[in-house]
Coordinates of C-alpha atoms and ligand atoms in Angstrom, one line a residue:
X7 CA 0.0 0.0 0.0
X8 CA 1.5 3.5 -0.9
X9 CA 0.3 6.5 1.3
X10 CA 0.4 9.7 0.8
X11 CA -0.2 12.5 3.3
X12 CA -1.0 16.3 2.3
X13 CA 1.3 18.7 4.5
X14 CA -0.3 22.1 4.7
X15 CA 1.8 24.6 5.8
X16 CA 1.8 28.5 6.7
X17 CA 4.5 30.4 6.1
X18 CA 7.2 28.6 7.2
X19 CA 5.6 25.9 9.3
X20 CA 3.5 22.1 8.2
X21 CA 0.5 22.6 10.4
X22 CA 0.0 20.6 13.4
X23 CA -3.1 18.3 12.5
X24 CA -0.8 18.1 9.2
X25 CA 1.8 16.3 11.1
X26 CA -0.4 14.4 13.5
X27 CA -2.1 12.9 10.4
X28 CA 1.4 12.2 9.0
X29 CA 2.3 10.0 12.1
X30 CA -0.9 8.6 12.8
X31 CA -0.1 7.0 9.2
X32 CA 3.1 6.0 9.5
X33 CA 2.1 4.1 12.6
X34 CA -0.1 1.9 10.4
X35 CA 2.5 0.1 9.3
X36 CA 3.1 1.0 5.3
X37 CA 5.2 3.1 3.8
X38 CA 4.2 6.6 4.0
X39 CA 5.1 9.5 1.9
X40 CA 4.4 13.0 2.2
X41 CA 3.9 16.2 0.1
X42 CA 4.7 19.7 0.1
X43 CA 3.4 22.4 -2.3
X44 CA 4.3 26.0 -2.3
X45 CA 7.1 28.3 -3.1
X46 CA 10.7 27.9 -1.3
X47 CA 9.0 25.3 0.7
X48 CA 12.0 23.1 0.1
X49 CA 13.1 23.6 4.2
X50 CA 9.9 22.1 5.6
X51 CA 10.8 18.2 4.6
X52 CA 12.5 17.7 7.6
X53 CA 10.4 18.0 9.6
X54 CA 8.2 15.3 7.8
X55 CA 10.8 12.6 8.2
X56 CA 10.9 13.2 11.7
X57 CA 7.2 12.7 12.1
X58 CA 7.9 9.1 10.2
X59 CA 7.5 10.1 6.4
X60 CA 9.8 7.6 4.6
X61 CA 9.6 10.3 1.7
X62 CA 8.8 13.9 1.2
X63 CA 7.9 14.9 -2.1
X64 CA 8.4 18.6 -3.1
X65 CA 6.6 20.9 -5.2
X66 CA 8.0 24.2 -5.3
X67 CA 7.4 26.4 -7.7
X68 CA 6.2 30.1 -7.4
X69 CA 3.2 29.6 -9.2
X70 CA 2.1 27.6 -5.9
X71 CA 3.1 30.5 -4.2
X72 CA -0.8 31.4 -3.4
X73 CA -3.0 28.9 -1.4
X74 CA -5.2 28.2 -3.8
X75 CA -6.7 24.6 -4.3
X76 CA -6.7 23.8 -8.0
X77 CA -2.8 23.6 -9.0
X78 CA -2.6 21.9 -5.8
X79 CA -5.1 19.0 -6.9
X80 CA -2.9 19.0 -9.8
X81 CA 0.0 17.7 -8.4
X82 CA -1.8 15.7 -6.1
X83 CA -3.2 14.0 -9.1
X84 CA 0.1 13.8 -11.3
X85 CA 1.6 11.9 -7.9
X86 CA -1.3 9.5 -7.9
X87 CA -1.4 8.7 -11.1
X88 CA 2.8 8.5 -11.7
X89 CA 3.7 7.4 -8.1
X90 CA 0.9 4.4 -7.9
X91 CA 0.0 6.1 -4.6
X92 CA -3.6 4.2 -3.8
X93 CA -4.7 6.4 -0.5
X94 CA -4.3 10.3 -0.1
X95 CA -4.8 11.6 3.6
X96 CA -5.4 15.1 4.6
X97 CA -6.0 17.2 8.0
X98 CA -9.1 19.2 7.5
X99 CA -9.0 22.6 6.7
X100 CA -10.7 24.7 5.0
X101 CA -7.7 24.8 1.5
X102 CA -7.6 20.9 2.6
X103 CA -11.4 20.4 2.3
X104 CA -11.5 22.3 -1.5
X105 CA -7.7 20.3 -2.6
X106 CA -9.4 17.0 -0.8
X107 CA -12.8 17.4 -3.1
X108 CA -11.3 19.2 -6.0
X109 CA -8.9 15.6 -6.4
X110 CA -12.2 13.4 -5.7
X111 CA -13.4 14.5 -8.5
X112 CA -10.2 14.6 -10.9
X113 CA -9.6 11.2 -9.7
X114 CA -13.3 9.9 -9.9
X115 CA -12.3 8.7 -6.3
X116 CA -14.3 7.8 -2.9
X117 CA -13.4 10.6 -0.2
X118 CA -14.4 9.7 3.4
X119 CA -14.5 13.3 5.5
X120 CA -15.0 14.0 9.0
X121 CA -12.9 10.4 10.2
X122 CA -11.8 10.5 13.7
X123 CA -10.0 7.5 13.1
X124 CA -8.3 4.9 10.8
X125 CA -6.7 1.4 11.6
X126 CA -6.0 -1.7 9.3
X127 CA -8.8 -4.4 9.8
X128 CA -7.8 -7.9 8.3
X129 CA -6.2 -6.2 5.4
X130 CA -8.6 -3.4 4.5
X131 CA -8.3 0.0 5.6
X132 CA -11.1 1.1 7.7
X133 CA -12.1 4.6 8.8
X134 CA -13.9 6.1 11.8
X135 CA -16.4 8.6 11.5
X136 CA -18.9 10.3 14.0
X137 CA -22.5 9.7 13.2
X138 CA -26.0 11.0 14.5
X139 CA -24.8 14.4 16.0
X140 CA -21.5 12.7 17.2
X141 CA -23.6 10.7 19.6
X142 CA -22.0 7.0 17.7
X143 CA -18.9 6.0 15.9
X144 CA -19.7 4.3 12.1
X145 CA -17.2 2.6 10.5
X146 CA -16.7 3.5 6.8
X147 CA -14.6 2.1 3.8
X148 CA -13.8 2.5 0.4
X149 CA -14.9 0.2 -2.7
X150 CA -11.9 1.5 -5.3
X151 CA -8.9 3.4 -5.1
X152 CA -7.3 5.8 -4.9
X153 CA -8.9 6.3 -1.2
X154 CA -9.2 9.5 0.1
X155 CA -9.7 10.6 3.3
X156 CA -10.1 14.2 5.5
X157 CA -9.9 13.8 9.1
X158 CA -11.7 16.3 11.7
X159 CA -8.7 18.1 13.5
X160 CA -7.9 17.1 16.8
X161 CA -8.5 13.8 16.1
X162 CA -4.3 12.6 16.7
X163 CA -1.4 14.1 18.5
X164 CA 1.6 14.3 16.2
X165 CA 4.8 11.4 17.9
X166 CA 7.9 12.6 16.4
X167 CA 9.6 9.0 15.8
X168 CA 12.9 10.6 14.4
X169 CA 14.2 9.7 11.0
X170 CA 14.5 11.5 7.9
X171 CA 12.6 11.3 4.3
X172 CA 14.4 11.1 1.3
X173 CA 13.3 14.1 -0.4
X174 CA 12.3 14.0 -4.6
X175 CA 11.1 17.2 -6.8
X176 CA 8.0 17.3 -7.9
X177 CA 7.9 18.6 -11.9
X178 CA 5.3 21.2 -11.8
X179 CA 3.1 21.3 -14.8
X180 CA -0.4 23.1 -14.5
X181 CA -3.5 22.8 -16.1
X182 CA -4.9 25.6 -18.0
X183 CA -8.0 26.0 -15.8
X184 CA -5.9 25.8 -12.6
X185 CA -4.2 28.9 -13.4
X186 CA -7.1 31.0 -13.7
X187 CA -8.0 31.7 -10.2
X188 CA -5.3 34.7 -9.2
X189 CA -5.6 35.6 -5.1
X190 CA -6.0 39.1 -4.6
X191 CA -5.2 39.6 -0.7
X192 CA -5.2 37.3 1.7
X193 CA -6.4 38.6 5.5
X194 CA -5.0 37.5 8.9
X195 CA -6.7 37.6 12.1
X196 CA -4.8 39.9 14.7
X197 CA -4.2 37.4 17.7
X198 CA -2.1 37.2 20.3
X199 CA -1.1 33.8 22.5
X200 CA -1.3 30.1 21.2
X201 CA -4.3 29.2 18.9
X202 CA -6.5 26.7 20.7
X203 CA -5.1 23.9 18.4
X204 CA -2.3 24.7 19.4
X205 CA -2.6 25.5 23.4
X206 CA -2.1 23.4 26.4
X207 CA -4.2 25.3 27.9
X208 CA -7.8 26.6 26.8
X209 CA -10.6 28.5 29.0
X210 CA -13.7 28.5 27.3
X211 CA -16.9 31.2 27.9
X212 CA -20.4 29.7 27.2
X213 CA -23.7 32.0 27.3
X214 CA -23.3 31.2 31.6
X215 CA -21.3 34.2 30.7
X216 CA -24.3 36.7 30.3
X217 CA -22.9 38.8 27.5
X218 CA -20.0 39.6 25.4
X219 CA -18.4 42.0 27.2
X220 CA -17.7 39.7 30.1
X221 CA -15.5 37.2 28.2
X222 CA -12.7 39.2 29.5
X223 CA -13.2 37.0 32.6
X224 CA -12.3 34.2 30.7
X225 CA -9.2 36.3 28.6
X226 CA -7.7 37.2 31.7
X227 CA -7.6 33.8 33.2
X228 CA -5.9 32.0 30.0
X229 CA -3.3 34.9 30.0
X230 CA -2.9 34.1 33.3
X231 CA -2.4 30.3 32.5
X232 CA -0.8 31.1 29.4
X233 CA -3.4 29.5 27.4
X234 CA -6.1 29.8 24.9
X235 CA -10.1 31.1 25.4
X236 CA -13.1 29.2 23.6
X237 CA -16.3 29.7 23.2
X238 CA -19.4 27.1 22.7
X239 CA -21.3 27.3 19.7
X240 CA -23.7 29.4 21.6
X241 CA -22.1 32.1 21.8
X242 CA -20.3 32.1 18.8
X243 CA -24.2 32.3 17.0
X244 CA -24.7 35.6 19.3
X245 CA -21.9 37.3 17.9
X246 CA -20.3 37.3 21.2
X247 CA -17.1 35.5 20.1
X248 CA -14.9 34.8 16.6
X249 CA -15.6 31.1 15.1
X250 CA -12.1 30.6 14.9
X251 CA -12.6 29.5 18.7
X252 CA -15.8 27.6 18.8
X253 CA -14.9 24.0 20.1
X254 CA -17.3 21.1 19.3
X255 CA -19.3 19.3 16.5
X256 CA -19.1 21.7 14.0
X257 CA -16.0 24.0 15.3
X258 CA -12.7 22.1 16.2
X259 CA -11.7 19.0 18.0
X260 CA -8.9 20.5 20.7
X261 CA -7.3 17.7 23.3
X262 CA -4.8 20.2 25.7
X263 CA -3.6 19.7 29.0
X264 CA -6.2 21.5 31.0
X265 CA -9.9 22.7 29.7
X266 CA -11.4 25.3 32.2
X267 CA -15.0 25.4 31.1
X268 CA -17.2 28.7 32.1
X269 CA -20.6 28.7 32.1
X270 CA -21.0 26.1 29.5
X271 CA -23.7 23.3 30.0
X272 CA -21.7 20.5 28.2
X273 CA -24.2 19.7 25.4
X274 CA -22.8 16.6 23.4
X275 CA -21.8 18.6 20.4
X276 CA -19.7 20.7 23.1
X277 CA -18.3 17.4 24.8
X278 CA -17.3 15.6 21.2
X279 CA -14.8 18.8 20.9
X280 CA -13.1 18.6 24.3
X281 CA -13.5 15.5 25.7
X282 CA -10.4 14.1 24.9
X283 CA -8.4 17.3 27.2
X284 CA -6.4 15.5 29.9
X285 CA -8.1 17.4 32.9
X286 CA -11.5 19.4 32.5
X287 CA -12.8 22.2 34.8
X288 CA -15.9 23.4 35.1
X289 CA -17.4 25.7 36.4
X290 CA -21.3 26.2 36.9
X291 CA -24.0 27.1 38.8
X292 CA -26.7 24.5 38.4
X293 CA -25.5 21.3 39.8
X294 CA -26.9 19.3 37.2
X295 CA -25.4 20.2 34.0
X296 CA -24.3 17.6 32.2
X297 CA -20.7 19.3 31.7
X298 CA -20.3 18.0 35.4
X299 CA -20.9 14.5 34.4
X300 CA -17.2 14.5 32.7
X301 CA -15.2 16.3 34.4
X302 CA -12.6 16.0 36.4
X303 CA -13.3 18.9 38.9
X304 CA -16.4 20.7 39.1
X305 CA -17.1 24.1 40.9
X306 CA -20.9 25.1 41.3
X307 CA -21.6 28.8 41.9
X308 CA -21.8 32.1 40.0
X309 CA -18.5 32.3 37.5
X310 CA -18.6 36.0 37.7
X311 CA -17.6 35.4 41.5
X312 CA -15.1 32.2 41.1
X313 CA -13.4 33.4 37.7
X314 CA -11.8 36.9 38.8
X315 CA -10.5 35.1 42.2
X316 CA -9.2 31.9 40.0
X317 CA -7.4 34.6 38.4
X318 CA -6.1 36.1 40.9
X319 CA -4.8 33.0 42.7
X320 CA -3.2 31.9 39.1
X321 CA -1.2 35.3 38.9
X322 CA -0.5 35.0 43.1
X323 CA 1.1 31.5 42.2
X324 CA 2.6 32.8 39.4
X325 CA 4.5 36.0 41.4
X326 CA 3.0 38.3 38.7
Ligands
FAD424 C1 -25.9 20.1 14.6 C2 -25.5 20.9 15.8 C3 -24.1 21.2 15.9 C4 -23.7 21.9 17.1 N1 -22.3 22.2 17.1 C5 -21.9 22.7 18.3 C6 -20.5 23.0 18.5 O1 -19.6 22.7 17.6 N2 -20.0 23.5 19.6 C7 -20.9 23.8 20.7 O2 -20.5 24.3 21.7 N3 -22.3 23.6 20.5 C8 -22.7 23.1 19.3 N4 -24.1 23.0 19.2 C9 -25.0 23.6 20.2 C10 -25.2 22.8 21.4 O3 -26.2 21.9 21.3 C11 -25.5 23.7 22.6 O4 -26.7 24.5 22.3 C12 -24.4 24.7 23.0 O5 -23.2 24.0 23.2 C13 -24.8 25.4 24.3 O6 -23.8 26.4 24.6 P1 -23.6 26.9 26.1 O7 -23.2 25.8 26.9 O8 -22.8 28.1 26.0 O9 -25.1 27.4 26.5 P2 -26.2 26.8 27.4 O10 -26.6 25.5 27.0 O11 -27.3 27.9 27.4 O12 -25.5 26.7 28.9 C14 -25.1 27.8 29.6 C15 -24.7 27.3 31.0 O13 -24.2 28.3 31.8 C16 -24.6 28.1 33.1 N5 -24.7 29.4 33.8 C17 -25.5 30.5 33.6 N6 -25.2 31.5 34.3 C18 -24.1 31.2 35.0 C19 -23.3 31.8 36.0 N7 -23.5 33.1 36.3 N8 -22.2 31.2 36.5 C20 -22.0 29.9 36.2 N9 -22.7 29.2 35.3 C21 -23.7 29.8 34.7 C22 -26.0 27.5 33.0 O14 -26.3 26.7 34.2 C23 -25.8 26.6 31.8 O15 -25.4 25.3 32.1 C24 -24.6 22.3 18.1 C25 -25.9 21.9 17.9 C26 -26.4 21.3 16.8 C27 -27.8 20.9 16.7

């Protein structure tokens, strides 16, 4: 079996789920290869063999300069077809999702989305995939090849085995119709701190909150714990918080260290985003919402009271 796994990068970094997806491969067993498109992305295959790629393929070229999903689908395809690669994995995103459909269709090929999982049952290649609101697993296949396959983010932590890939250009040839979307600006949200995918740490704000104008209880306690704020879906809907932070069913899958939930009733599309944290806080003042059902400490009372004082105590501890 010949694997191959898309390495999104920005700027000068693969992403994270990128890498996670990468290992989570290579610890299937097969050889797995992986791929990088851009301009002078040619320093970023190191890192690939470390997370257990056996081969990093490079396409650089500065007509890939742009993240744009058609050229990209283009060598994607011209490393299927010329490479015999039969499965193509990628970490979603939203350039992922459009590459990871745009080569479906090129390829005439079966793309599974949203897998949590994947594992090698008596010879076949079997994906996991959250069904029914995320409230059971299904397990899904493929019936031809090439398979390909988009997995929710979160869903693996990237091991860094060691090793190094053997590294082989990529000859860039386009299609017409690629070319023909041109990006005219691309904007970057201003943010300061680690990105929730990224954070050991997150403190999340439900609508326990009361309004938008107190999630600066929850800011000042993840700057105090040098983490990362989120926000339910909730309150993302009331405009009281970016989606970029939403955790859950249809926001992102985040697994850090600590998970301080405020004011947040732990509604099963919530839980599927967080429940993998190692410990989870919350904090609540009805004594039977559900979010107290899995975690690992709960506090029942008014957050507006509890928060400012965990705060305090954090930067106390902290001699700041
Ligand atoms: C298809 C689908 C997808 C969804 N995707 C997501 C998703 O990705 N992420 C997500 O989060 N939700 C998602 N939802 C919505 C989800 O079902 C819940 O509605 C949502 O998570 C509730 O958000 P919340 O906990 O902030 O609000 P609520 O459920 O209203 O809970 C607020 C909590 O705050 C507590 N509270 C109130 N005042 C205080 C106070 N002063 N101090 C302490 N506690 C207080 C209350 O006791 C309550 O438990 C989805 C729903 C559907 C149908």
């Amino acid at each position: 079996m010949s694997t191959l796994v898309f390495l999104e990068h920005h700027g000068d970094e693969v992403l994270k789920p990128s890498l996670a997806v990468l290992s989570k491969a290579a610890s299937l067993g097969d050889e797995v290869s992986g791929v990088v498109i851009g301009s002078n992305v040619r320093g970023l295959t190191e890192i690939a063999g470390k997370h257990g790629a056996a081969k990093v393929y490079v396409a650089d070229d500065p007509q890939l300069e742009a993240p744009l999903p058609q050229p990209r689908v283009d060598v994607l395809a011209q490393l299927v077809r010329d490479q015999d690669v039969d499965t193509v994995l990628f970490a979603n995103s939203v350039l992922a999702a459009d590459v990871a459909a745009g080569l479906a269709a090129r390829l005439d090929a079966g793309l599974n989305w949203d897998l949590v999982d994947i594992a090698q049952q008596d010879g076949k290649l079997v994906g996991k995939r959250p069904a029914l609101q995320d409230s059971v697993y299904v397990d899904v296949g493929w019936t031809s090849t090439p398979r390909l396959a988009l997995f929710r983010s979160g869903s693996f932590d990237p091991s860094e085995p060691g090793g190094s890939a053997q590294v082989e250009d990529v000859q860039v040839a386009l299609e017409d119709f690629s070319t023909a979307a041109r990006m005219v600006d691309q904007a970057h949200e201003e943010s300061s701190g680690p990105s929730i995918e990224d954070a050991d740490v997150i403190v999340a704000g439900g609508r326990g909150l009361g309004g938008p104008e107190n999630f600066t209880l929850v800011e000042e306690l993840a700057k105090a714990l040098g983490g990362a704020v989120g926000a339910t879906r909730a309150v993302v809907d009331a405009g009281w918080y970016p989606y970029a932070t939403q955790v859950g069913q249809t926001g992102k899958s985040v697994a850090p260290k600590l998970y301080v939930a405020c004011g947040i009733s732990g509604a099963i599309q919530h839980k599927v985003g967080m429940q993998s944290s190692g410990v989870i806080v919350a904090i609540n003042k009805d004594p039977n919402a559900p979010i107290f059902e899995f975690s690992d400490l709960g506090v029942v009372g008014d957050l507006h009271e509890i928060v400012p004082k965990l705060t305090e105590l954090v930067k106390a501890r902290k001699g700041s």
